[in-house]
XYZ file of C-alpha atoms in Angstrom:
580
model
C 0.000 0.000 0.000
C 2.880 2.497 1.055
C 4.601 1.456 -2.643
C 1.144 2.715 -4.305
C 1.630 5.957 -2.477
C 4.656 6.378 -3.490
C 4.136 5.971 -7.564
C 0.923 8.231 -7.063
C 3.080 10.871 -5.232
C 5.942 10.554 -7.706
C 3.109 11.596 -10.616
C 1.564 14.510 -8.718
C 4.871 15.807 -8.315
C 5.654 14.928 -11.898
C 2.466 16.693 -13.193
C 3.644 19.780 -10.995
C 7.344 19.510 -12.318
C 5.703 19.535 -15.806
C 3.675 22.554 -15.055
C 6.493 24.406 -13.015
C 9.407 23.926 -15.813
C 6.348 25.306 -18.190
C 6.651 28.744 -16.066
C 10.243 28.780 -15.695
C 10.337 28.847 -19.760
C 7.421 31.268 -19.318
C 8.437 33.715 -16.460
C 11.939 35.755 -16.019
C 13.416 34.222 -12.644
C 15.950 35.543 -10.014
C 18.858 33.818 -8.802
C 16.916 32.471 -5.489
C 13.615 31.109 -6.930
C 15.415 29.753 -9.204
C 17.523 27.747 -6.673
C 13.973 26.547 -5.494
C 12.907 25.518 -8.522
C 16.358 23.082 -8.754
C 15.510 21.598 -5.335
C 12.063 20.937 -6.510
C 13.175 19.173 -9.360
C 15.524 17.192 -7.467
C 12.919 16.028 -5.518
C 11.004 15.074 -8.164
C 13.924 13.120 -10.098
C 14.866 11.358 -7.216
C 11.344 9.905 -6.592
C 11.494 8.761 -10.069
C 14.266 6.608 -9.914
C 12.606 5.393 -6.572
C 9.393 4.596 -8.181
C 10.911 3.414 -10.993
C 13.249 0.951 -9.123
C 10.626 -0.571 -6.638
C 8.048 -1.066 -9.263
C 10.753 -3.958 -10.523
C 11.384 -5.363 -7.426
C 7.300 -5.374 -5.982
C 6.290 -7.423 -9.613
C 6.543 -10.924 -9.842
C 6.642 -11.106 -13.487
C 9.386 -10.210 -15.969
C 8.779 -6.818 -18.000
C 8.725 -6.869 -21.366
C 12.439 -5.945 -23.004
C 11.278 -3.027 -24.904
C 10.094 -1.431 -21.516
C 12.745 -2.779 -19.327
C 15.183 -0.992 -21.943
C 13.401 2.040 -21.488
C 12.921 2.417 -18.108
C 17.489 1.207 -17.666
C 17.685 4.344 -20.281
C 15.409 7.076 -18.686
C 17.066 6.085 -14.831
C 20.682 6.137 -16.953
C 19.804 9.253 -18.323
C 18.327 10.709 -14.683
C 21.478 10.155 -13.134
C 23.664 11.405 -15.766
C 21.933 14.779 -15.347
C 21.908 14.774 -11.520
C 25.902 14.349 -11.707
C 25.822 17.174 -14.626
C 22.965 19.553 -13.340
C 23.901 19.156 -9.643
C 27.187 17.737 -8.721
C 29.669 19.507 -12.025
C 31.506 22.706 -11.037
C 30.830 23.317 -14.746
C 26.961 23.566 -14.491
C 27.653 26.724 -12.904
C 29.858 28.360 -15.833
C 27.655 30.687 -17.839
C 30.030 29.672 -20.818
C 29.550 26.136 -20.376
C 27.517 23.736 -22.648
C 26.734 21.993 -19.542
C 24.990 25.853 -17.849
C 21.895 24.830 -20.155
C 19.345 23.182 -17.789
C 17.296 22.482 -20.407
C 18.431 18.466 -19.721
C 16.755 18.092 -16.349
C 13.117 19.534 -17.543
C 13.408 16.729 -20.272
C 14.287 14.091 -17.144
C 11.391 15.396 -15.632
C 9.454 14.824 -19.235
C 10.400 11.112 -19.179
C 9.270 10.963 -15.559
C 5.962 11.909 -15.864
C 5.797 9.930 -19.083
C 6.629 7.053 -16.669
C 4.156 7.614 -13.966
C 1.456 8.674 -16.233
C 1.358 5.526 -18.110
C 1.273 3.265 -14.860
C -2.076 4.806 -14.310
C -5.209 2.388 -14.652
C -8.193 4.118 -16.542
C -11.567 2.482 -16.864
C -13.525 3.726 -18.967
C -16.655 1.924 -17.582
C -16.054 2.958 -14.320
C -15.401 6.621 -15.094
C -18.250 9.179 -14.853
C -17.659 10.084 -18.386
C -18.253 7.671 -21.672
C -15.402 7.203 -24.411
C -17.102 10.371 -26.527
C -17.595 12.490 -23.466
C -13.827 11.342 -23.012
C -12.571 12.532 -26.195
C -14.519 15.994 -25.881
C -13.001 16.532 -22.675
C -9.749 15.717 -23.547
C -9.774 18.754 -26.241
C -11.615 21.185 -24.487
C -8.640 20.819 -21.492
C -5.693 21.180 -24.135
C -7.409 24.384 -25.197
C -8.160 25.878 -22.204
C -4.762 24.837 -21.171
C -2.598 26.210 -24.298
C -4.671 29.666 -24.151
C -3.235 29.459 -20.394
C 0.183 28.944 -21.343
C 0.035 31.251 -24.720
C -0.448 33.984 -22.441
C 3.149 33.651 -20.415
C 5.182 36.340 -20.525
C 8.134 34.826 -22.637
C 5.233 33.574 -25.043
C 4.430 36.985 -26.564
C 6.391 40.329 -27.106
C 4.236 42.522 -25.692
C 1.331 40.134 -24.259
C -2.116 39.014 -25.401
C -5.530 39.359 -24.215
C -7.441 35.798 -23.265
C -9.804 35.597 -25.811
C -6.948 36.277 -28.876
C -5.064 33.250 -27.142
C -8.532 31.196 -26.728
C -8.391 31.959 -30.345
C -4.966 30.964 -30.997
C -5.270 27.501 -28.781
C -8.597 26.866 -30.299
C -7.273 27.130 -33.414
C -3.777 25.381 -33.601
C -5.748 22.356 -31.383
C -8.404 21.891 -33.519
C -5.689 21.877 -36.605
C -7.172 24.899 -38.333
C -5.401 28.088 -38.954
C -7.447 31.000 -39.069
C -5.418 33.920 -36.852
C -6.210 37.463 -34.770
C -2.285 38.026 -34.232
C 0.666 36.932 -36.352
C 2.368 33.938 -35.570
C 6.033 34.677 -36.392
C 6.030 38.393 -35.556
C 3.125 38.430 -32.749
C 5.071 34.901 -30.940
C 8.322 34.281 -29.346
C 10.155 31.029 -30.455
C 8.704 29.733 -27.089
C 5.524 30.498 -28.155
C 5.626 29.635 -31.550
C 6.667 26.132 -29.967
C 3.997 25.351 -27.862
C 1.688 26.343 -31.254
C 3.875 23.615 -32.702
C 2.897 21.270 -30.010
C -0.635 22.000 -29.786
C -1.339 21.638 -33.136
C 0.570 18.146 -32.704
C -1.355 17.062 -30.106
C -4.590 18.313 -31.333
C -3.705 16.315 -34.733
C -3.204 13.314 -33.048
C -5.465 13.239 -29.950
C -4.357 13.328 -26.246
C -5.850 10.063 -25.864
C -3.696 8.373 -29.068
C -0.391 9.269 -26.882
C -2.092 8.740 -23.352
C -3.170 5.210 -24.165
C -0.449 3.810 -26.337
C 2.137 4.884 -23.352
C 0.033 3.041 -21.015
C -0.654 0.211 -23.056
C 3.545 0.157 -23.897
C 4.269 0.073 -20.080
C 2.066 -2.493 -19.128
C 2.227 -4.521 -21.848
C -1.604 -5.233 -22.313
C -4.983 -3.483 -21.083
C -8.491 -4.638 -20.024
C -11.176 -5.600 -22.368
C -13.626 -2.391 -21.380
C -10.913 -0.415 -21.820
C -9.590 -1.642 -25.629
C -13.704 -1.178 -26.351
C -13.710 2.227 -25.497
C -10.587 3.070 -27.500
C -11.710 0.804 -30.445
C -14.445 3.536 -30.679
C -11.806 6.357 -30.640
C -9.343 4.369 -33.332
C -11.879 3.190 -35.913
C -10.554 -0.161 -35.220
C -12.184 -3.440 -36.196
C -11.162 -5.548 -34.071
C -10.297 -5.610 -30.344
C -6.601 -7.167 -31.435
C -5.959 -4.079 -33.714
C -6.652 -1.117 -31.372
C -3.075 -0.869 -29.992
C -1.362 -2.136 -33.251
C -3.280 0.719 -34.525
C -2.160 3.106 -32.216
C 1.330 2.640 -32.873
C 0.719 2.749 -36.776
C -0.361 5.954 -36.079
C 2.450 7.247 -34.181
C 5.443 5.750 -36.275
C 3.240 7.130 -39.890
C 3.183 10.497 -38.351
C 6.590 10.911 -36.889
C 8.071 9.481 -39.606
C 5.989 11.705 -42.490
C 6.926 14.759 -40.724
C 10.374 13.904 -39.910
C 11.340 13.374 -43.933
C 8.923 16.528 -44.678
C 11.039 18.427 -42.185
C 13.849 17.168 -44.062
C 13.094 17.881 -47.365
C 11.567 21.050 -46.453
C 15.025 21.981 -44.907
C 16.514 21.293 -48.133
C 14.051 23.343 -50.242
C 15.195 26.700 -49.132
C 18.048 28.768 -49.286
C 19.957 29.417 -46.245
C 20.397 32.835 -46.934
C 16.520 33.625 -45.995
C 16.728 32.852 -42.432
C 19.232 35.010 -39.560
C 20.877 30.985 -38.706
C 20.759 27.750 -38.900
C 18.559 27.111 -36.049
C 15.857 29.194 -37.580
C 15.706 27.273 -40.968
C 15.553 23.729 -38.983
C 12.926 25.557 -36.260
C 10.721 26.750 -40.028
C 11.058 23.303 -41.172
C 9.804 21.277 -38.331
C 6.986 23.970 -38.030
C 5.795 23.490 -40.934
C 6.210 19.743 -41.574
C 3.999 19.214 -38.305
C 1.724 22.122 -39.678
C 1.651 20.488 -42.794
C 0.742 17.114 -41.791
C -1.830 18.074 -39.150
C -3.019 19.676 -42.159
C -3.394 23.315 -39.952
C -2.473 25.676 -42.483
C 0.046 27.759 -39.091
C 2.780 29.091 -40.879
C 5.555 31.850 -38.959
C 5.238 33.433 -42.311
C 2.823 37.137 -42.336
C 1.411 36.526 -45.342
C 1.927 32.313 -45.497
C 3.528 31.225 -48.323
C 2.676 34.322 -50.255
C 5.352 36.036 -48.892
C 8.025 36.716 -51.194
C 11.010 34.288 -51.512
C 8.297 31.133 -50.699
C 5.745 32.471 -53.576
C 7.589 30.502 -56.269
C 9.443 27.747 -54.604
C 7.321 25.247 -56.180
C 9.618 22.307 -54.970
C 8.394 23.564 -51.569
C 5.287 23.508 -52.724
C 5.224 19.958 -53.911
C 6.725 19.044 -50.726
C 3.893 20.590 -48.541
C 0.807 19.060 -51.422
C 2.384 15.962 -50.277
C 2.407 16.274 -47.193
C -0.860 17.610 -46.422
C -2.285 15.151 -48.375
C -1.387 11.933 -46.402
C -2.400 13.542 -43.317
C -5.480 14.530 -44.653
C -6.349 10.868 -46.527
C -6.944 9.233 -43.005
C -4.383 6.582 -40.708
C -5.995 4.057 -41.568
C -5.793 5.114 -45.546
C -2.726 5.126 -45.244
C -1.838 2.410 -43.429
C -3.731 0.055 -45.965
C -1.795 1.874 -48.812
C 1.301 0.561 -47.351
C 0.157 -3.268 -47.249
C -1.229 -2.853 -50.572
C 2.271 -1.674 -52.068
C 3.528 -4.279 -49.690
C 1.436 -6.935 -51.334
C 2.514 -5.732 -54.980
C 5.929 -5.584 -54.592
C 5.282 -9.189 -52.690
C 3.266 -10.475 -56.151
C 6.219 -9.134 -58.472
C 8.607 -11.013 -56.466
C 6.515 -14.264 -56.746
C 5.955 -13.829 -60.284
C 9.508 -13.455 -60.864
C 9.947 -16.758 -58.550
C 7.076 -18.805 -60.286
C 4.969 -18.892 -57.036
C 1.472 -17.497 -56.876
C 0.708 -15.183 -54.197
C -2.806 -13.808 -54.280
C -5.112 -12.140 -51.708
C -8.469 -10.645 -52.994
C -9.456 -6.904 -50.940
C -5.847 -5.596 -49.875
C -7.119 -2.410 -50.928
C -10.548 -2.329 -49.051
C -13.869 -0.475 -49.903
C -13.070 1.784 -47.387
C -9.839 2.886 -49.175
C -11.380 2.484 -52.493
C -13.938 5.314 -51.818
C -11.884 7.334 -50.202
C -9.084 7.883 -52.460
C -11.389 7.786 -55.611
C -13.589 10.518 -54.110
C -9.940 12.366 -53.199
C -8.580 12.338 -56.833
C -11.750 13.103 -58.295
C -12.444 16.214 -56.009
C -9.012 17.254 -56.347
C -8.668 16.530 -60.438
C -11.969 18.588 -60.813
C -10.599 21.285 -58.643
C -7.485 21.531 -60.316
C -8.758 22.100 -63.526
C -10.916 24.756 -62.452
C -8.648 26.457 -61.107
C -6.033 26.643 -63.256
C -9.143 27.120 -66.357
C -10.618 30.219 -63.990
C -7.214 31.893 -62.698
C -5.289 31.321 -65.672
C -5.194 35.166 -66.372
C -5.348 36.348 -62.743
C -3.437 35.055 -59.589
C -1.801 32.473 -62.010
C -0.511 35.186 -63.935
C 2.861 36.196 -62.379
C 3.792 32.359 -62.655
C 5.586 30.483 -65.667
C 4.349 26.888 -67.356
C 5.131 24.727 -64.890
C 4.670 26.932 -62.329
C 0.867 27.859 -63.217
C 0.217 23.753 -63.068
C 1.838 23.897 -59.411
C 0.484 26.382 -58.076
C -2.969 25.651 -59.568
C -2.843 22.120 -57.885
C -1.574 23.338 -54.374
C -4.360 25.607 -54.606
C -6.997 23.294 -55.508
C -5.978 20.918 -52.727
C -4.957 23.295 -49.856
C -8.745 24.123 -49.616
C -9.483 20.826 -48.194
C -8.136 21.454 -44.325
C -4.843 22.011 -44.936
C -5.187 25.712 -44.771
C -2.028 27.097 -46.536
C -1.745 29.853 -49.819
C 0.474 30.291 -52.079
C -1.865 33.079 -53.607
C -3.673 36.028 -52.958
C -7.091 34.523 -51.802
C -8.911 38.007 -51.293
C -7.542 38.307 -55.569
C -9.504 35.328 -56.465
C -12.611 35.500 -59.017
C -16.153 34.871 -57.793
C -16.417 30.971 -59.532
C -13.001 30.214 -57.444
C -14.304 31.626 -54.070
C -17.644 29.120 -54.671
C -15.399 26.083 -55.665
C -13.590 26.736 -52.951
C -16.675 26.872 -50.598
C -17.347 23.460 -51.749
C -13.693 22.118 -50.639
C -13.786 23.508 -47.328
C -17.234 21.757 -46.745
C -16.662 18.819 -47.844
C -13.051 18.748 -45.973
C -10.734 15.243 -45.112
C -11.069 11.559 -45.000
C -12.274 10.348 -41.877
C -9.861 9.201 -38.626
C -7.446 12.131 -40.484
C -5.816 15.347 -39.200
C -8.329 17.247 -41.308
C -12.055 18.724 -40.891
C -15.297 18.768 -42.871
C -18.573 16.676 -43.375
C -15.358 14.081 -44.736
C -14.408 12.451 -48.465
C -16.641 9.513 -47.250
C -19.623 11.219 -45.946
C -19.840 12.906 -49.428
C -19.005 10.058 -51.806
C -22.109 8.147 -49.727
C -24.487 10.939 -50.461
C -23.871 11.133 -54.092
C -24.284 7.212 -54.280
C -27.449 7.447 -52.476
C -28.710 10.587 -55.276
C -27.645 7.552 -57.721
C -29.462 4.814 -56.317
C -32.711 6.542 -55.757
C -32.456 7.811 -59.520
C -31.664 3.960 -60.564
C -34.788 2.906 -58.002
C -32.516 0.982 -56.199
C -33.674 0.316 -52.485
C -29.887 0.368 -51.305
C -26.732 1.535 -52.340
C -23.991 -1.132 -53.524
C -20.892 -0.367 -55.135
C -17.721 -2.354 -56.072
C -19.865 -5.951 -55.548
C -20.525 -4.670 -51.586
C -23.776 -2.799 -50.428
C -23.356 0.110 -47.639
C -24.883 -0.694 -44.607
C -27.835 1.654 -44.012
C -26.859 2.783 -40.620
C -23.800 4.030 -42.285
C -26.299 6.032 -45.091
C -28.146 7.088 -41.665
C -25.337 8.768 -40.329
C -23.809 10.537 -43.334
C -26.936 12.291 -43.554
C -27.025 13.291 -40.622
C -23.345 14.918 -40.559
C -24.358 16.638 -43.636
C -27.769 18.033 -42.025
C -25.707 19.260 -38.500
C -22.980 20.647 -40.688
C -25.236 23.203 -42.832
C -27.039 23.776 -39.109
C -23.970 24.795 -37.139
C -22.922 26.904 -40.196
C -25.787 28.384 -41.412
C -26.496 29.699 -37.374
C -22.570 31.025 -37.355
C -23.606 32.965 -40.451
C -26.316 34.566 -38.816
C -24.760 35.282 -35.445
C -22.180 36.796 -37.000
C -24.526 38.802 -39.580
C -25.721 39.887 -36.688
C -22.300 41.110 -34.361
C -20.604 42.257 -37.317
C -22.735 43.789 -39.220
C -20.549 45.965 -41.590
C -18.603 42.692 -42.978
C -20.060 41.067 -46.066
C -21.835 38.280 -46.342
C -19.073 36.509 -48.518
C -16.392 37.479 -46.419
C -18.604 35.643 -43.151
C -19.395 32.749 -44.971
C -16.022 32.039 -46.163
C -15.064 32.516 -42.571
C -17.331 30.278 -41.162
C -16.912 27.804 -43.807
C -13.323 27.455 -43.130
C -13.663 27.424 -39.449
C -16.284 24.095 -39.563
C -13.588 22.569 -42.150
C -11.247 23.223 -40.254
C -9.392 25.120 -43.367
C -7.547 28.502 -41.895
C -8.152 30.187 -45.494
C -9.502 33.596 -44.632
C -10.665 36.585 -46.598
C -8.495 38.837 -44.427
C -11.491 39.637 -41.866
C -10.437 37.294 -38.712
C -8.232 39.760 -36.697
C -10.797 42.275 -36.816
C -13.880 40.547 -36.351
C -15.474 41.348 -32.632
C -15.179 39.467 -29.596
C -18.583 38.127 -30.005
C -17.509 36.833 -33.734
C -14.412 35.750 -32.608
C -16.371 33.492 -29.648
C -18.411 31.974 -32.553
C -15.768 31.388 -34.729
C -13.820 29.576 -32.220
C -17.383 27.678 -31.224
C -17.643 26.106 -34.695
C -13.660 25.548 -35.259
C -14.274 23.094 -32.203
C -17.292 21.582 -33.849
C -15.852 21.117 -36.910
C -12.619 18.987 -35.148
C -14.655 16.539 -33.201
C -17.916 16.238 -35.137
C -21.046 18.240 -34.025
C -22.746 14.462 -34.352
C -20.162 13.124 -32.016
C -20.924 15.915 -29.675
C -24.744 14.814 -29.993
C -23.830 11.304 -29.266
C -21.662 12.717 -26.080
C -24.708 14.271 -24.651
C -27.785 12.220 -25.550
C -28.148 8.883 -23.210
C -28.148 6.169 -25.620
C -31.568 3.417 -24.997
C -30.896 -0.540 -25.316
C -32.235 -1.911 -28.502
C -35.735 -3.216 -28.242
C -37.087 -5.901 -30.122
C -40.093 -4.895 -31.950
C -40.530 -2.476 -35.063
C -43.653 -0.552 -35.928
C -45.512 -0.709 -38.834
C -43.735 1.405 -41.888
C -44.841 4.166 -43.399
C -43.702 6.299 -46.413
C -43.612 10.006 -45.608
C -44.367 12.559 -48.790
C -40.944 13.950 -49.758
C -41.527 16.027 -52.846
């Protein structure tokens, strides 16, 4: 009992470490506070390697090596920076590499990583279901990064709560529509924790929260792999943590070669050092994937020296676009290039090798709803802008630009062009994009590829008379038709009200330049007609109401509040209601 004490002290005091390292980054210190704030940690540290070391010798049971080599290299690493950080005349040299105590606040990182993992959540025995869960979860990094955006060190010359409600809301919710600018308005400490939160809000607390624990532990109940099957879009019970970790290694890894190839794509020359062009390329390779459309840039990738570096460009298109096709898109992409390069191989051995569905309906829909917007897009826009923001741009740079800005519409948020330049027929296109948004279990926003490709199969069916919707030799189960519908319906609702409330505070603005705004903010877009910074603080509380909406899903928000009944067995008699 005293050793369970002891690990739930050693988190509490990790939480606080977390929280008090947060400040020191945040707040100027003097010389004595921060000699308290190096006890503190100590403290903290120490009961780490405590915790850590009794856990091992209270369990019967071997841990698993992968853990066991993690927990030798985070105590390893501990003590190395208690002899450095403590116990080195050299810590104390201004001049020294070894001054920088940067290296204890990530000790006390992989401490509360530790602790926090060891925790046992069950979802059944909570007070709040998986989708309550999920809504919670966001709503607390917002609240929480609006806290933290408003630090001293996180501004120059401070920001009011709402602008960094705004700014929180925004980066978590992966969207990009800003009051301030990022690069100018934000220190690199605050431009940071925008980095983060628009990681974490691409990937969900609960995707890091539960993977950690389920690493640690090496397994987890059955109510809780239900509840997170929910959260995953996983099939199977078997494939929620496999699924987990697909996630995290496709989205690491993405943004790690983006960040690299970004790096690569522009001159040195732009940035004051070194430091700043790696800082711009991470930023933007997590931006990018996340598809939220943050750049440090003032006017994005308008801004001169980025207008026509079209390998950038392509970099960013690609980028944006697997984030935005959906994990577990992407995931089957790479078992079905798997399984080709598998087939040539047997073909070239004489052995057969053949496995019907790799590429599953799911898939199928999405990417040939994703092409086909996009194709159609492109050619629109390159057709309608050819003579106007596509002017200043060469042959090959016309088709580039054309197709970043026919796919940058849906979620991803970035420009390469003047938007408020753009003719009438491009602004309506565009309106279309934003609504229609991302695949589903993405980084991205909108009523979803899926949720559109099922509506125009069910306009087909009806005008076959067909009684249900099939398509490649499968039929779509009508709870899935049910719910489509009904994302569609909530979507034009939580818009269409925006418009008006808005209409209504801000009177003066247009009615294009609202809609456009409010269009974005439910897909989750960023794009902007230039009238976000000075919309009021009413607007701005509505905008920031639907950005949230459009993350987690008004339906999901439904399903979070209504009580759902158990399934009865009896139906009543049917009846056909007069439509038109």
């Amino acid at each position: 009992m005293k050793l369970k004490h002891l690990h739930r002290a050693t988190f509490w005091l990790g939480l606080i470490g977390i929280l008090v390292f947060i400040a020191d980054f945040g707040f100027a210190q003097d010389q004595a506070l921060e000699t308290m704030l190096n006890g503190y940690y100590f403290i903290v540290l120490s009961l780490g390697i405590i915790s850590t070391t009794l856990r091992y010798k209270a369990r019967n049971s071997p841990r698993k090596g992968k853990v066991f080599f993690f927990d030798s290299l985070t105590v390893l690493f501990t003590l190395g920076v208690f002899y450095v950080h403590f116990f080195n005349v050299q810590s104390l040299d201004p001049q020294s590499v070894l001054y920088n105590d940067n290296w204890i606040k990530f000790a006390i990182v992989f401490t509360f990583i530790r602790e926090f993992s060891e925790i046992s959540i069950n979802y059944r025995r909570t007070f709040l279901n998986p989708a309550q869960l999920f809504i919670i979860s966001f709503l607390s990094i917002i609240f929480l990064g609006a806290l933290l955006l408003m630090l001293p060190k996180a501004t120059y010359n401070g920001i009011s709560f709402l602008d960094a409600l705004f700014t929180s809301t925004s980066a978590v919710c992966v969207t990009g529509l800003i009051v301030v600018d990022t690069g100018s308005y934000f220190t690199s400490f605050g431009q940071t924790l925008i980095m983060l939160l628009i990681q974490i809000g691409g990937l969900g607390i609960l995707t890091f929260a539960s993977y950690f624990s389920y690493f640690f532990k090496g397994g987890a109940t059955y109510e809780n792999q239900l509840a997170l099957s929910d959260m995953t879009n996983s099939k199977k019970l078997g494939e929620v943590f496999s699924t987990l970790k697909h996630i995290l290694i496709i989205t690491f890894s993405i943004e790690f070669f983006a960040g690299l190839f970004i790096y690569t794509s522009i001159p040195p020359k732009i940035f004051n050092s070194s430091f700043d062009q790696l800082f711009f390329s991470m930023f933007h390779a997590i931006s990018a994937f996340c598809n939220a459309g943050f750049s440090t840039l003032p006017n994005n990738l308008y801004e001169n020296g980025f207008r026509f570096n079209y390998y950038l460009h392509l970099i960013l298109i690609l980028t944006f676009v697997l984030g935005g096709l959906g994990f577990p898109i992407v995931v089957n992409l790479i078992n079905y290039i798997k399984y080709k390069v598998t087939t040539l191989l047997s073909i070239v051995k004489r052995k057969q090798n053949y496995r019907p569905w790799v590429l599953n309906i799911n898939s199928r829909i999405t990417l040939i709803t994703t092409i086909s917007l996009t194709a159609m897009a492109f050619v629109f826009f390159y057709v309608t802008e050819y003579n106007n923001t596509l002017a200043d741009h060469n042959g090959f740079g016309k088709i580039v630009t054309a197709l970043f800005s026919a796919t940058t519409p849906r979620t991803a948020g970035f420009n390469s062009i003047d938007p408020t330049a753009l003719n009438f027929s491009t602004i309506m296109m565009i309106f279309l994009l934003m609504w229609v948004g991302a695949s589903p279990a993405s980084t991205g926003g909108g009523i979803k590829t899926s949720t559109f490709a099922i509506a125009t199969l069910n306009i087909l069916s009806l005008a076959k008379g067909k009684s249900r919707i099939e398509i490649f030799r499968r039929e779509i189960a009508d709870i899935t038709v049910r719910r489509a519908f009904a994302i569609i319906s909530l979507s034009l609702i939580v818009i269409g009200l925006a418009v008006i409330l808005i209409s209504i505070f801000d009177s003066n603005k247009s009615l294009m330049d609202i809609a456009f705004e409010c269009f974005s903010a439910y897909g989750t877009v960023g794009l902007s007609l230039g009238i976000t910074a000075t919309l009021s603080d009413l607007s701005k509380l509505v905008i920031i109401v639907v950005m949230f909406m459009g993350r987690v899903s008004t339906l999901s928000i439904i399903i979070a509040v209504f009580r759902k009944i158990k399934h009865k067995n009896y139906r009543y008699p049917t009846e056909e209601i007069t439509i038109n």
